[in-house]
Coordinates of C-alpha atoms in Angstrom, one line a residue:
Chain R
M231 CA 18.2 -24.3 -52.1
H232 CA 20.5 -21.4 -52.5
V233 CA 17.5 -19.0 -52.5
R234 CA 16.0 -20.5 -49.4
N235 CA 19.3 -20.1 -47.6
T236 CA 19.6 -16.5 -48.4
R237 CA 16.1 -15.8 -47.3
R238 CA 16.7 -17.4 -44.0
E239 CA 19.9 -15.3 -43.6
T240 CA 18.0 -12.3 -44.6
S241 CA 15.3 -12.8 -42.1
F242 CA 17.8 -13.4 -39.4
G243 CA 19.7 -10.4 -40.6
T244 CA 16.5 -8.4 -40.4
L245 CA 16.0 -9.5 -36.8
L246 CA 19.5 -8.5 -35.9
R247 CA 19.1 -5.2 -37.7
R248 CA 15.8 -4.5 -35.9
I249 CA 17.5 -5.1 -32.6
A250 CA 20.5 -3.1 -33.5
G251 CA 18.2 -0.4 -34.9
S252 CA 16.4 0.0 -31.6
W253 CA 19.4 -0.6 -29.3
Q254 CA 18.6 2.6 -27.5
L255 CA 15.3 1.1 -26.4
Y256 CA 17.3 -1.7 -24.7
V257 CA 19.5 0.8 -23.0
L258 CA 16.5 2.6 -21.7
I259 CA 14.9 -0.6 -20.3
L260 CA 18.2 -1.8 -18.8
P261 CA 17.9 -0.2 -15.4
A262 CA 14.4 -1.6 -14.8
F263 CA 15.5 -5.0 -16.1
L264 CA 18.5 -5.2 -13.9
Y265 CA 16.5 -4.1 -10.9
I266 CA 13.8 -6.7 -11.5
L267 CA 16.4 -9.4 -12.0
I268 CA 18.4 -8.6 -8.9
F269 CA 15.8 -7.5 -6.4
R270 CA 12.7 -9.5 -7.6
Y271 CA 14.2 -12.6 -9.1
G272 CA 17.3 -12.7 -6.9
P273 CA 15.1 -13.5 -3.8
M274 CA 13.3 -16.2 -5.8
Y275 CA 16.7 -17.8 -6.5
G276 CA 17.4 -17.6 -2.8
L277 CA 14.2 -19.7 -2.1
Q278 CA 16.4 -22.8 -2.4
L279 CA 17.5 -22.0 1.1
A280 CA 14.2 -23.5 2.2
F281 CA 15.5 -26.9 1.2
K282 CA 19.0 -26.5 2.5
S283 CA 20.9 -26.3 5.8
Y284 CA 22.4 -22.8 5.5
N285 CA 26.0 -22.4 6.1
V286 CA 27.3 -18.8 5.7
R287 CA 30.7 -20.1 4.6
L288 CA 29.3 -22.3 1.9
G289 CA 26.8 -19.8 0.7
I290 CA 23.3 -20.4 -0.7
T291 CA 24.3 -22.6 -3.5
G292 CA 27.0 -24.6 -1.7
S293 CA 25.0 -25.4 1.5
P294 CA 23.9 -29.0 1.9
F295 CA 20.5 -30.1 0.7
V296 CA 18.1 -31.2 3.4
G297 CA 14.9 -31.7 1.4
L298 CA 11.6 -31.0 3.3
E299 CA 13.2 -31.1 6.7
H300 CA 12.4 -27.4 7.6
F301 CA 8.8 -27.8 6.4
R302 CA 8.4 -30.9 8.6
R303 CA 9.9 -29.2 11.5
F304 CA 7.6 -26.2 11.2
L305 CA 4.5 -28.3 10.7
S306 CA 5.2 -30.3 13.9
Y307 CA 6.2 -27.1 15.8
Y308 CA 3.8 -26.6 18.8
R309 CA 3.0 -23.1 17.8
F310 CA 2.2 -24.0 14.2
G311 CA -1.5 -24.3 14.7
E312 CA -1.7 -21.0 16.5
I313 CA 0.3 -19.0 14.0
F314 CA -1.4 -20.6 11.0
S315 CA -4.9 -20.1 12.3
N316 CA -4.1 -16.5 13.4
T317 CA -3.0 -15.7 9.8
I318 CA -6.1 -17.3 8.3
I319 CA -8.6 -15.8 10.7
L320 CA -7.1 -12.3 10.4
G321 CA -7.2 -12.6 6.6
L322 CA -10.7 -13.9 6.4
Y323 CA -12.0 -11.4 8.9
K324 CA -10.4 -8.6 6.9
L325 CA -11.9 -10.0 3.7
A326 CA -15.4 -10.3 5.2
V327 CA -15.4 -6.7 6.4
G328 CA -13.0 -5.0 4.1
F329 CA -14.5 -6.2 0.9
P330 CA -18.2 -5.3 1.1
I331 CA -17.8 -2.0 3.0
P332 CA -16.2 0.0 0.1
I333 CA -19.0 -1.3 -2.2
L334 CA -21.6 -0.1 0.2
L335 CA -19.8 3.2 0.5
A336 CA -19.6 3.7 -3.2
L337 CA -23.3 2.8 -3.8
S338 CA -24.2 5.2 -1.0
I339 CA -22.1 8.1 -2.3
N340 CA -23.4 7.5 -5.8
E341 CA -26.9 8.2 -4.5
V342 CA -26.0 11.7 -3.3
R343 CA -27.3 14.3 -5.7
S344 CA -25.2 17.3 -4.9
P345 CA -21.9 17.1 -6.6
G346 CA -20.3 19.2 -3.9
I347 CA -21.3 16.9 -1.1
K348 CA -20.3 13.9 -3.2
R349 CA -16.8 15.4 -3.7
F350 CA -16.5 16.3 0.0
L351 CA -17.4 12.7 1.0
Q352 CA -14.9 11.2 -1.4
T353 CA -12.1 13.6 -0.3
V354 CA -12.8 12.9 3.4
T355 CA -13.0 9.1 3.2
Y356 CA -10.0 9.0 0.9
A357 CA -7.7 11.1 3.1
P358 CA -6.6 8.4 5.6
Y359 CA -5.2 6.4 2.7
F360 CA -2.3 8.8 2.7
L361 CA -1.4 8.3 6.3
S362 CA 1.4 5.9 7.1
V363 CA 0.8 2.7 9.0
V364 CA 2.8 4.1 11.9
V365 CA 0.6 7.2 12.1
V366 CA -2.6 5.1 12.0
V367 CA -1.3 2.8 14.7
G368 CA 0.0 5.8 16.6
I369 CA -3.5 7.4 16.5
V370 CA -5.0 4.1 17.7
Y371 CA -2.5 4.0 20.7
Q372 CA -3.5 7.6 21.6
L373 CA -7.2 7.0 21.3
F374 CA -6.9 3.9 23.5
S375 CA -4.3 5.2 25.9
P376 CA -5.2 3.9 29.4
H377 CA -4.5 7.3 30.9
Y378 CA -6.0 9.9 28.6
G379 CA -7.4 8.1 25.6
I380 CA -10.8 9.4 24.6
L381 CA -12.1 6.0 23.6
T382 CA -10.8 4.5 26.9
G383 CA -12.9 7.2 28.6
L384 CA -15.9 6.3 26.5
I385 CA -15.5 2.6 27.5
R386 CA -15.1 3.6 31.1
S387 CA -18.3 5.6 31.2
L388 CA -20.2 2.7 29.5
T389 CA -18.8 -0.2 31.5
G390 CA -17.2 1.5 34.6
K391 CA -13.9 -0.3 33.8
T392 CA -10.7 1.1 32.5
I393 CA -9.5 -1.2 29.8
N394 CA -6.1 -1.2 28.2
I395 CA -7.3 -2.1 24.7
M396 CA -3.8 -2.5 23.2
G397 CA -3.0 -5.0 25.9
T398 CA -6.2 -7.0 25.5
P399 CA -5.7 -10.0 23.2
E400 CA -9.5 -10.2 22.4
A401 CA -9.4 -6.7 20.9
F402 CA -6.4 -7.2 18.6
R403 CA -8.3 -8.6 15.5
H404 CA -11.1 -6.0 15.8
V405 CA -8.6 -3.2 16.0
F406 CA -6.6 -4.5 13.1
V407 CA -9.5 -5.0 10.8
W408 CA -11.5 -1.9 11.6
T409 CA -8.6 0.5 11.4
D410 CA -7.9 -1.1 8.0
V411 CA -11.4 -0.3 6.9
W412 CA -11.1 3.2 8.3
Q413 CA -7.9 3.8 6.3
L414 CA -8.8 2.0 3.0
M415 CA -12.5 2.2 2.3
G416 CA -12.5 5.5 0.6
Y417 CA -9.6 4.5 -1.6
Q418 CA -11.3 1.3 -2.7
A419 CA -14.6 3.0 -3.2
I420 CA -13.1 5.1 -5.9
L421 CA -12.8 2.1 -8.2
Y422 CA -16.5 1.2 -7.7
L423 CA -17.5 4.8 -8.1
A424 CA -15.7 4.9 -11.5
A425 CA -17.7 1.8 -12.5
L426 CA -20.9 3.4 -11.4
S427 CA -20.3 6.6 -13.3
A428 CA -20.0 4.5 -16.5
V429 CA -23.7 3.3 -16.2
P430 CA -25.7 5.1 -18.9
P431 CA -28.3 7.5 -17.3
E432 CA -31.0 6.3 -19.7
L433 CA -31.0 3.0 -17.8
Y434 CA -32.0 4.7 -14.6
E435 CA -34.6 6.8 -16.4
A436 CA -36.2 3.9 -18.1
A437 CA -36.3 2.0 -14.8
A438 CA -37.8 4.9 -13.0
I439 CA -40.5 5.3 -15.7
D440 CA -41.3 1.6 -15.2
G441 CA -41.9 2.4 -11.6
A442 CA -38.7 1.1 -10.0
S443 CA -38.0 2.6 -6.6
K444 CA -34.5 3.9 -5.8
F445 CA -33.7 0.7 -3.9
Q446 CA -34.8 -1.5 -6.8
R447 CA -32.7 0.6 -9.2
L448 CA -29.7 0.1 -6.9
L449 CA -30.4 -3.6 -6.7
H450 CA -31.0 -4.2 -10.5
I451 CA -28.8 -1.6 -12.1
D452 CA -26.0 -0.5 -9.8
I453 CA -25.0 -3.8 -8.2
P454 CA -24.8 -5.8 -11.5
S455 CA -22.7 -3.0 -13.0
L456 CA -20.3 -3.3 -10.2
L457 CA -19.8 -7.0 -10.6
P458 CA -16.8 -7.1 -13.0
T459 CA -14.8 -4.6 -10.8
A460 CA -15.9 -6.5 -7.7
T461 CA -14.8 -9.8 -9.1
V462 CA -11.3 -8.5 -9.9
L463 CA -10.9 -6.9 -6.5
F464 CA -12.2 -10.0 -4.8
I465 CA -9.6 -12.2 -6.5
L466 CA -6.9 -9.7 -5.4
E467 CA -8.2 -9.6 -1.9
V468 CA -8.5 -13.4 -1.6
S469 CA -4.9 -13.6 -2.9
R470 CA -3.8 -11.4 0.0
I471 CA -5.4 -13.5 2.7
M472 CA -2.1 -15.0 3.7
D473 CA -0.3 -11.7 3.1
I474 CA -1.4 -9.8 6.2
S475 CA 0.3 -6.5 6.4
F476 CA 3.6 -7.2 8.2
E477 CA 4.1 -3.6 9.2
K478 CA 0.7 -3.2 10.8
V479 CA 0.8 -6.4 12.7
I480 CA 4.3 -5.8 14.1
L481 CA 3.3 -2.3 15.1
L482 CA 0.1 -3.5 16.9
Q483 CA 1.9 -6.4 18.5
T484 CA 2.5 -6.3 22.2
P485 CA 3.8 -9.1 24.4
L486 CA 0.3 -9.4 25.8
N487 CA -1.5 -10.0 22.5
L488 CA 1.1 -12.3 20.9
R489 CA -1.2 -15.3 21.3
V490 CA -3.5 -13.8 18.6
S491 CA -1.2 -11.5 16.8
E492 CA 1.6 -13.8 15.7
V493 CA 1.1 -14.4 12.0
L494 CA 3.4 -16.2 9.5
T495 CA 5.2 -13.0 8.3
T496 CA 6.0 -11.7 11.8
Y497 CA 7.2 -15.2 12.8
V498 CA 9.4 -15.4 9.7
Y499 CA 10.9 -12.0 10.6
K500 CA 11.6 -13.1 14.2
V501 CA 13.1 -16.5 13.4
G502 CA 15.0 -15.3 10.3
I503 CA 16.1 -11.8 10.8
L504 CA 16.2 -11.5 14.6
E505 CA 17.4 -15.1 15.3
G506 CA 19.3 -15.7 12.1
Y507 CA 17.8 -19.1 11.1
F508 CA 17.6 -18.1 7.5
D509 CA 16.9 -21.5 6.1
F510 CA 14.0 -22.4 8.4
A511 CA 12.5 -18.9 8.1
T512 CA 12.7 -19.1 4.3
A513 CA 10.8 -22.4 4.3
I514 CA 8.0 -20.8 6.4
G515 CA 7.9 -17.8 4.0
L516 CA 7.8 -20.1 1.0
F517 CA 5.0 -22.1 2.6
N518 CA 3.1 -18.8 2.9
S519 CA 3.8 -17.7 -0.7
I520 CA 2.7 -21.0 -2.1
I521 CA -0.6 -20.9 -0.4
N522 CA -1.0 -17.4 -1.7
L523 CA -0.2 -18.3 -5.2
V524 CA -2.6 -21.3 -5.1
L525 CA -5.3 -19.0 -3.8
V526 CA -4.9 -16.5 -6.7
V527 CA -4.8 -19.1 -9.4
T528 CA -7.8 -20.9 -8.0
M529 CA -9.8 -17.8 -7.6
N530 CA -8.9 -16.7 -11.1
T531 CA -9.9 -20.0 -12.5
I532 CA -13.3 -19.9 -10.7
A533 CA -13.8 -16.3 -12.0
R534 CA -13.1 -17.3 -15.5
K535 CA -15.4 -20.3 -15.5
W536 CA -18.1 -18.2 -13.9
G537 CA -18.0 -15.9 -16.9
E538 CA -17.3 -12.7 -15.2
S539 CA -14.0 -10.8 -15.6
S540 CA -10.8 -12.3 -14.3
L541 CA -7.2 -11.1 -13.8
W542 CA -5.9 -13.0 -16.8
Chain S
M52 CA -31.3 13.2 -14.4
V53 CA -32.5 16.2 -12.4
K54 CA -35.6 16.4 -14.5
H55 CA -36.9 13.1 -12.9
T56 CA -39.0 14.9 -10.3
S57 CA -40.9 17.0 -12.8
H58 CA -42.3 14.0 -14.5
P59 CA -45.5 13.0 -12.7
S60 CA -44.6 9.3 -12.5
L61 CA -41.1 10.0 -11.4
R62 CA -41.9 11.9 -8.2
S63 CA -40.1 10.3 -5.3
T64 CA -42.3 7.9 -3.4
G65 CA -42.4 7.3 0.3
A66 CA -40.0 4.4 0.0
D67 CA -37.5 6.6 -1.9
K68 CA -37.7 9.2 0.9
V69 CA -36.9 6.5 3.5
F70 CA -34.1 5.4 1.3
D71 CA -32.6 8.9 1.1
V72 CA -32.8 9.4 4.8
V73 CA -31.1 6.1 5.6
N74 CA -28.5 6.8 3.0
G75 CA -27.9 10.3 4.5
L76 CA -27.6 8.9 8.0
F77 CA -25.2 6.2 6.9
L78 CA -22.9 8.7 5.1
T79 CA -23.0 11.1 8.0
V80 CA -21.9 8.4 10.4
I81 CA -19.1 7.3 8.0
A82 CA -17.9 10.9 7.6
V83 CA -17.9 11.5 11.4
V84 CA -16.1 8.3 12.1
V85 CA -13.4 9.1 9.5
I86 CA -12.9 12.7 10.4
Y87 CA -13.2 12.6 14.2
P88 CA -9.9 10.8 15.1
L89 CA -8.0 13.3 12.8
V90 CA -9.7 16.3 14.4
Y91 CA -9.1 14.9 17.9
V92 CA -5.4 14.3 17.3
V93 CA -4.8 17.8 15.8
S94 CA -6.8 19.4 18.6
A95 CA -4.9 17.6 21.3
S96 CA -1.6 18.5 19.6
F97 CA -2.5 22.2 20.1
S98 CA -3.7 21.9 23.7
S99 CA -1.7 22.2 26.9
P100 CA 0.2 19.3 28.4
G101 CA -2.1 19.3 31.4
A102 CA -5.3 19.2 29.4
V103 CA -4.0 16.2 27.4
S104 CA -2.9 14.3 30.5
R105 CA -6.3 14.9 32.1
G106 CA -8.1 13.7 29.0
A107 CA -9.9 17.0 28.8
V108 CA -9.6 17.3 25.0
I109 CA -12.8 16.1 23.3
L110 CA -13.2 18.1 20.1
W111 CA -11.4 21.4 20.1
P112 CA -8.1 22.4 21.6
V113 CA -8.2 23.0 25.4
E114 CA -5.9 25.7 26.8
P115 CA -4.4 26.2 23.4
S116 CA -0.6 26.1 23.3
L117 CA 2.3 25.2 21.0
E118 CA 4.3 23.5 23.7
G119 CA 3.9 20.1 22.0
Y120 CA 5.4 21.4 18.8
K121 CA 8.2 23.2 20.7
A122 CA 9.0 19.9 22.5
V123 CA 9.0 17.9 19.2
F124 CA 11.6 20.1 17.6
K125 CA 13.8 20.0 20.6
Y126 CA 14.4 16.3 20.0
D127 CA 17.5 15.8 17.9
T128 CA 16.2 12.4 16.7
V129 CA 13.1 14.1 15.3
I130 CA 15.0 16.6 13.3
T131 CA 17.5 14.0 12.1
G132 CA 14.5 11.8 11.2
Y133 CA 12.8 14.6 9.3
L134 CA 15.9 15.4 7.3
N135 CA 16.5 11.7 6.6
S136 CA 13.0 11.2 5.4
L137 CA 13.2 14.2 3.1
F138 CA 16.5 12.8 1.7
Y139 CA 15.1 9.3 1.2
M140 CA 12.0 10.8 -0.4
G141 CA 13.8 13.1 -2.7
V142 CA 16.5 10.7 -3.9
G143 CA 14.2 7.7 -3.9
T144 CA 11.5 9.4 -5.9
F145 CA 14.1 10.6 -8.5
I146 CA 15.4 7.1 -8.9
N147 CA 11.9 5.7 -9.2
L148 CA 11.0 8.2 -11.9
V149 CA 14.1 7.5 -14.0
V150 CA 13.8 3.7 -13.8
T151 CA 10.0 3.7 -14.4
M152 CA 9.8 6.3 -17.2
T153 CA 12.7 4.8 -19.2
A154 CA 11.2 1.3 -19.0
A155 CA 7.7 2.5 -19.6
Y156 CA 8.8 4.3 -22.8
A157 CA 10.7 1.3 -24.1
L158 CA 7.9 -1.1 -23.3
A159 CA 5.4 1.1 -25.1
Q160 CA 7.3 0.7 -28.4
R161 CA 6.1 -2.1 -30.6
E162 CA 9.6 -2.2 -32.0
L163 CA 11.1 -3.5 -28.8
L164 CA 11.5 -7.2 -29.6
G165 CA 10.6 -9.4 -26.7
R166 CA 8.5 -6.8 -25.0
T167 CA 5.7 -9.3 -24.2
A168 CA 8.2 -11.6 -22.6
I169 CA 9.7 -8.8 -20.6
M170 CA 6.2 -7.7 -19.5
V171 CA 5.4 -11.2 -18.4
L172 CA 8.7 -11.4 -16.5
F173 CA 7.9 -8.1 -14.7
T174 CA 4.3 -8.8 -14.0
F175 CA 4.9 -12.2 -12.5
T176 CA 6.7 -10.5 -9.7
L177 CA 3.3 -9.1 -8.6
L178 CA 2.0 -12.6 -8.1
F179 CA 5.0 -14.3 -6.5
S180 CA 8.0 -13.2 -4.5
G181 CA 10.8 -14.8 -2.7
G182 CA 9.6 -13.5 0.6
I183 CA 11.2 -11.5 3.4
I184 CA 14.3 -13.6 4.2
P185 CA 15.7 -14.2 0.6
F186 CA 15.0 -10.5 -0.1
Y187 CA 16.8 -9.5 3.1
L188 CA 19.8 -11.6 2.1
V189 CA 19.9 -10.2 -1.4
V190 CA 20.0 -6.6 -0.1
K191 CA 22.5 -7.6 2.6
N192 CA 24.8 -9.2 0.0
T193 CA 24.5 -6.5 -2.7
I194 CA 24.2 -3.1 -0.9
G195 CA 24.9 -4.1 2.6
L196 CA 22.8 -3.4 5.7
N197 CA 22.6 -0.1 7.5
N198 CA 23.3 1.9 4.3
R199 CA 21.3 4.8 3.0
L200 CA 21.1 3.1 -0.4
D201 CA 18.9 0.4 1.3
M202 CA 16.1 3.0 1.3
V203 CA 16.2 3.9 -2.4
I204 CA 17.6 0.9 -4.4
P205 CA 15.7 -2.2 -3.3
N206 CA 12.4 -0.4 -4.2
A207 CA 13.7 1.4 -7.3
M208 CA 10.6 0.6 -9.2
S209 CA 7.0 -0.6 -8.7
V210 CA 5.7 -2.8 -11.5
A211 CA 2.2 -1.6 -10.9
N212 CA 3.3 2.0 -11.5
L213 CA 5.3 0.9 -14.6
I214 CA 2.0 -0.5 -16.0
I215 CA 0.3 2.8 -15.3
A216 CA 3.0 4.8 -17.1
R217 CA 3.2 2.4 -20.0
T218 CA -0.5 2.6 -20.5
F219 CA -0.3 6.4 -20.5
I220 CA 2.5 6.5 -23.0
Q221 CA 0.7 4.1 -25.3
Q222 CA -2.5 6.2 -25.2
N223 CA -0.9 9.6 -25.5
L224 CA 2.1 9.1 -27.7
P225 CA 1.0 7.5 -30.9
S226 CA 3.8 5.5 -32.6
D227 CA 3.3 7.7 -35.7
L228 CA 4.8 10.6 -33.7
R229 CA 8.0 8.6 -33.1
E230 CA 8.1 7.4 -36.7
A231 CA 7.9 11.0 -37.9
A232 CA 10.6 12.0 -35.5
R233 CA 12.7 9.2 -36.8
I234 CA 12.4 10.3 -40.3
D235 CA 13.4 13.7 -39.2
G236 CA 16.5 12.1 -37.9
S237 CA 15.9 12.0 -34.1
D238 CA 16.9 8.8 -32.3
D239 CA 15.2 7.2 -29.3
F240 CA 17.2 9.1 -26.7
Y241 CA 16.5 12.4 -28.3
F242 CA 12.8 11.6 -28.7
F243 CA 12.5 10.3 -25.1
F244 CA 14.0 13.3 -23.5
K245 CA 12.8 16.1 -25.8
I246 CA 9.3 14.8 -26.8
A247 CA 8.1 11.9 -24.7
L248 CA 9.1 13.2 -21.3
P249 CA 7.5 16.7 -21.7
L250 CA 4.3 15.1 -23.1
S251 CA 4.2 12.7 -20.1
A252 CA 4.1 15.5 -17.5
P253 CA 0.7 14.4 -16.2
I254 CA 1.7 10.9 -15.6
I255 CA 5.1 12.0 -14.1
G256 CA 3.1 14.1 -11.7
V257 CA 1.0 11.1 -10.7
L258 CA 4.1 8.9 -10.3
T259 CA 5.9 11.5 -8.3
V260 CA 3.1 11.7 -5.8
L261 CA 2.6 7.9 -5.6
Y262 CA 6.3 7.3 -5.1
A263 CA 7.0 10.2 -2.8
V264 CA 4.1 9.3 -0.4
G265 CA 5.4 5.7 -0.5
H266 CA 8.9 6.8 0.6
W267 CA 7.7 9.2 3.2
N268 CA 5.4 6.6 4.8
S269 CA 7.9 3.7 4.4
F270 CA 8.4 1.7 7.5
F271 CA 9.3 -1.9 6.5
Y272 CA 12.6 -1.1 4.8
P273 CA 14.1 1.0 7.5
F274 CA 12.7 -1.4 10.1
I275 CA 14.6 -4.4 8.7
F276 CA 17.6 -2.8 7.1
L277 CA 18.7 0.1 9.3
S278 CA 20.1 -0.1 12.8
S279 CA 21.9 3.2 13.4
K280 CA 20.0 6.1 14.8
E281 CA 21.6 8.7 12.4
L282 CA 20.0 6.9 9.5
F283 CA 16.4 6.5 10.9
P284 CA 13.6 8.2 8.9
L285 CA 10.8 9.9 10.7
Q286 CA 8.5 6.9 10.7
I287 CA 10.9 4.9 12.8
V288 CA 11.4 7.8 15.2
L289 CA 7.6 8.1 15.4
R290 CA 7.3 4.5 16.2
N291 CA 10.0 4.6 18.9
I292 CA 8.5 7.6 20.6
V293 CA 4.7 7.0 20.2
L294 CA 4.5 3.3 20.4
M295 CA 7.6 2.3 22.4
N296 CA 7.7 5.3 24.7
E297 CA 11.4 5.8 24.1
M298 CA 11.7 9.4 25.1
G299 CA 14.7 9.4 27.3
V300 CA 13.0 10.9 30.4
D301 CA 15.6 9.1 32.5
S302 CA 18.2 11.5 31.4
Y303 CA 16.6 14.3 33.3
Q304 CA 18.2 14.7 36.8
N305 CA 15.6 16.8 38.4
V306 CA 12.6 14.7 39.5
E307 CA 10.1 17.6 39.4
Y308 CA 11.2 18.5 36.0
A309 CA 11.0 14.8 34.9
A310 CA 7.3 14.8 36.0
R311 CA 6.6 17.9 34.0
V312 CA 8.4 16.3 31.1
A313 CA 6.3 13.2 31.4
G314 CA 3.1 15.3 31.0
L315 CA 4.7 17.0 28.1
N316 CA 5.5 13.6 26.6
D317 CA 1.9 12.7 26.3
L318 CA 1.3 15.9 24.3
L319 CA 4.4 15.5 22.3
K320 CA 3.1 12.2 20.8
F321 CA 0.1 14.0 19.4
S322 CA 2.3 16.8 17.9
L323 CA 4.7 14.3 16.4
I324 CA 1.8 12.4 14.7
V325 CA 0.7 15.6 13.1
V326 CA 4.2 16.6 12.1
A327 CA 4.8 13.2 10.6
S328 CA 1.7 13.3 8.4
L329 CA 1.8 17.0 7.6
P330 CA 3.7 16.7 4.2
V331 CA 1.3 14.2 2.8
L332 CA -1.8 15.9 4.1
V333 CA -0.7 19.3 2.8
I334 CA -0.2 18.1 -0.8
Y335 CA -3.2 15.8 -0.6
P336 CA -5.9 18.3 -1.7
F337 CA -3.8 19.5 -4.6
V338 CA -3.0 16.1 -6.0
Q339 CA -6.1 14.1 -5.2
R340 CA -7.5 14.7 -8.7
Y341 CA -4.3 13.3 -10.3
F342 CA -4.2 10.5 -7.8
V343 CA -7.7 9.3 -8.7
K344 CA -6.7 9.5 -12.3
G345 CA -3.7 7.4 -11.6
I346 CA -5.7 4.7 -9.8
M347 CA -8.2 4.7 -12.7
I348 CA -5.4 4.2 -15.3
G349 CA -3.8 1.6 -13.1
S350 CA -7.1 -0.3 -12.9
I351 CA -7.3 -0.7 -16.6
K352 CA -5.9 -4.1 -17.5
G353 CA -2.5 -3.6 -19.1

């Protein structure tokens, strides 16, 4: 009895001593810890606004509870269908184009024999990743300027018409997705190229001796070796379907293309920050985040069952 | 690998030649599509106002001139924006490095009790967030809107970068080293500053670039947090001039002069785009190698 008690005390004492002994480690992690607590978990605490009728005087915690009122209001709002489908369509379009192209690019670069050309292609396709969204959209505006834009000129010589692309609603989704591909394909291809460089060369040699053509080697060696990387990136991409870049949409948005360019995040910004309906806007944002989270978890579960790699 | 062709059965077949040609064409198209807009913008920026307004620039500068650049730097807002951007980038990156490296070092030590719990707590924020409005309210209530600190505190650390740094420290700073230093009487602070930091130079380089580019290109934070012109970084100035056409032509009294200025304004947009991307494009070739390494490390599951 007495002995057991001491042992427990000792182990508790050891624990305390271990913490005390490494107190400096806790000091070192403190800034990051506080930062995450205030600026990452603070907003999560603020999510309760979605279920309250916000009153500045009463504060977040003191404001009266209204349950799912804001969600109901948003779901019955006449623009709900439009905003929701814009978000989904843009996300799916981006996934359909933005996911396979970097794979294609990596497979293609991997076939180049000259290391110099290989490096050149990587450097070039990777460069736009460093440009800001404003610069990319700025370039698009210049290329499609109705007065002097080189692409407007090209369209004019093909169709005989001068089209203001930035004011054409039908063009918005294409411009959004393809500029994204332009900016990101080189960056995403790097991960696939890394996976390809890990394939043992003997595999190719053996296949070649067996008479496999280059295309067959690509199909049976390269593509399977990309699958784990592709799975992880696919899960990540799917989880971003609802998370369309706010910056880029707001920059490409004009009063003329609003019908197709208003997505959940831009609407949240307008209702919340511009108009000050914090509670309602928080509810819409939460609606968006929950769909997102459900998407990641679902995709990850599928990936795990499927036997390939997963996020966790 | 190169020896393939010497082996009789490995000589490339007709199908392989077609494959190579198609592949070469595909890559040529990609390279042209990626490079052309950049070359066009740079060329236009070095052309004359007239040539740009007429749409005469196709590939190389037409009637080369530096008028666009002269005009850009006559704008007070551009200069203020440039200085603000440099300030936010410098201070912001420094804060990022301090917060990230200290946390990465601590989280790399097995001795840190509860480090798995802390890691889970941190990583969860990559999957779920409170969203724009609650975040906006937190910043408003802690730092306050329209404050320079809004550009450097609410993004003081990226969890993805923390994972990269922690992985690096775990791989390159074996715990034996710290044990040995401990026996020699050095504590964690001493070890962190005198040994861990110098040995982490490569990862600090990667983080510096990642964070600095992030700050330089940042648009969302200034867009929602800042309202006074004196605080605007270059990206906001760029957006106002290139996308919103806010160039203050009205302030010119003389009509003739205003027309000339309007022509110059087309050119100025090109020059401003170049000026705003210059810092990142200049460092790009030097840091690309490290950058790729950073992405690779980051892609390793932590």
